[in-house]
Amino acid sequence: MLTLYQVAERLSLHYNTIYHYVRSGELKAIKFKRVYRVKEQELEKFIKGKSFKALK
């Protein structure tokens, strides 16, 4: 499972952008002890549904 910071780094996006995607429901995440975690599978689904200019 990835933190939102790790997801942001992978997608070359700001943390707040990833947080917005989670809060809006566009990116599924699990909240565990005040920290959001994203499953690799959910990140892959999210990436396939979006188009990004720069992916690492």
XYZ file of N, CA and C in Angstrom:
168
model
N 0.845 -1.180 0.000
C 0.000 0.000 0.000
C 0.890 1.243 0.000
N 0.417 2.254 -0.668
C 1.190 3.482 -0.841
C 0.560 4.636 -0.074
N 1.396 5.530 0.405
C 0.889 6.756 1.015
C 0.533 7.728 -0.110
N -0.191 8.774 0.232
C -0.529 9.775 -0.779
C 0.723 10.487 -1.281
N 1.717 10.634 -0.411
C 2.980 11.245 -0.835
C 3.672 10.378 -1.887
N 3.653 9.065 -1.698
C 4.264 8.154 -2.664
C 3.518 8.187 -3.995
N 2.201 8.234 -3.937
C 1.391 8.320 -5.153
C 1.705 9.622 -5.887
N 1.762 10.715 -5.155
C 2.065 12.017 -5.759
C 3.427 11.994 -6.446
N 4.397 11.383 -5.805
C 5.741 11.301 -6.382
C 5.728 10.471 -7.667
N 5.043 9.352 -7.651
C 4.972 8.487 -8.840
C 4.316 9.183 -10.020
N 3.306 9.988 -9.741
C 2.562 10.648 -10.812
C 3.080 12.044 -11.129
N 4.107 12.468 -10.427
C 4.670 13.816 -10.600
C 3.606 14.884 -10.394
N 2.794 14.677 -9.354
C 1.750 15.624 -8.989
C 1.953 16.066 -7.549
N 1.317 17.160 -7.183
C 1.403 17.663 -5.818
C 0.537 16.806 -4.895
N 0.949 16.696 -3.652
C 0.198 15.939 -2.642
C -1.255 16.393 -2.577
N -1.478 17.707 -2.610
C -2.847 18.233 -2.502
C -3.735 17.781 -3.662
N -3.149 17.601 -4.824
C -3.905 17.117 -5.977
C -4.368 15.685 -5.731
N -3.481 14.850 -5.238
C -3.823 13.461 -4.929
C -4.864 13.421 -3.817
N -4.697 14.256 -2.818
C -5.658 14.327 -1.712
C -7.047 14.690 -2.249
N -7.095 15.630 -3.179
C -8.366 16.031 -3.793
C -9.011 14.845 -4.518
N -8.218 14.086 -5.273
C -8.747 12.911 -5.973
C -9.328 11.900 -4.989
N -8.675 11.719 -3.855
C -9.166 10.784 -2.836
C -10.464 11.304 -2.231
N -10.481 12.562 -1.840
C -11.668 13.141 -1.195
C -12.872 13.177 -2.143
N -12.616 13.351 -3.437
C -13.711 13.404 -4.409
C -14.180 12.010 -4.829
N -13.424 10.983 -4.450
C -13.792 9.615 -4.794
C -13.216 9.120 -6.107
N -12.442 9.954 -6.784
C -11.840 9.543 -8.058
C -10.760 8.482 -7.857
N -10.066 8.550 -6.742
C -9.022 7.580 -6.396
C -9.417 6.927 -5.085
N -9.593 5.612 -5.119
C -9.988 4.900 -3.909
C -8.803 4.762 -2.972
N -9.050 5.059 -1.695
C -8.014 4.947 -0.675
C -8.649 4.489 0.628
N -7.829 3.917 1.474
C -8.264 3.458 2.791
C -7.649 4.388 3.826
N -8.467 4.848 4.758
C -7.950 5.702 5.822
C -7.644 4.820 7.028
N -6.386 4.819 7.443
C -5.931 4.001 8.556
C -5.160 4.883 9.527
N -5.703 5.043 10.710
C -5.067 5.884 11.740
C -4.690 7.259 11.196
N -5.661 7.941 10.617
C -5.508 9.309 10.111
C -4.601 9.428 8.888
N -4.226 8.303 8.289
C -3.364 8.327 7.108
C -4.046 7.548 5.985
N -4.109 8.151 4.811
C -4.684 7.456 3.662
C -3.640 6.543 3.037
N -4.106 5.379 2.583
C -3.257 4.420 1.872
C -3.978 4.017 0.594
N -3.210 3.848 -0.471
C -3.767 3.482 -1.768
C -3.173 2.136 -2.183
N -4.042 1.211 -2.567
C -3.576 -0.081 -3.060
C -3.004 0.102 -4.462
N -1.979 -0.701 -4.775
C -1.356 -0.647 -6.106
C -2.396 -0.840 -7.210
N -3.332 -1.785 -6.999
C -4.353 -2.060 -8.005
C -5.239 -0.842 -8.242
N -5.579 -0.134 -7.172
C -6.419 1.063 -7.303
C -5.674 2.170 -8.042
N -4.383 2.274 -7.785
C -3.584 3.279 -8.488
C -3.542 2.954 -9.979
N -3.364 1.685 -10.321
C -3.342 1.287 -11.732
C -4.671 1.600 -12.421
N -5.781 1.325 -11.758
C -7.104 1.650 -12.312
C -7.236 3.157 -12.533
N -6.777 3.922 -11.561
C -6.847 5.380 -11.633
C -6.027 5.897 -12.816
N -4.821 5.365 -12.966
C -3.936 5.802 -14.051
C -4.560 5.490 -15.412
N -5.154 4.315 -15.542
C -5.779 3.937 -16.817
C -6.949 4.849 -17.167
N -7.608 5.391 -16.163
C -8.748 6.270 -16.387
C -8.374 7.727 -16.604
N -7.118 8.067 -16.383
C -6.638 9.447 -16.531
C -5.532 9.485 -17.568
N -5.254 10.665 -18.083
C -4.091 10.832 -18.954
C -3.179 11.871 -18.312
N -1.961 11.469 -18.078
C -0.977 12.343 -17.448
C 0.156 12.594 -18.430
N 0.709 13.776 -18.377
C 1.820 14.109 -19.265
C 3.107 13.422 -18.828
N 3.358 13.386 -17.517
C 4.623 12.830 -17.034
C 4.369 11.779 -15.967
N 4.675 10.559 -16.298
C 4.609 9.474 -15.317
C 6.005 8.915 -15.150
N 6.366 8.623 -13.912
C 7.699 8.064 -13.662
C 7.687 6.575 -13.868
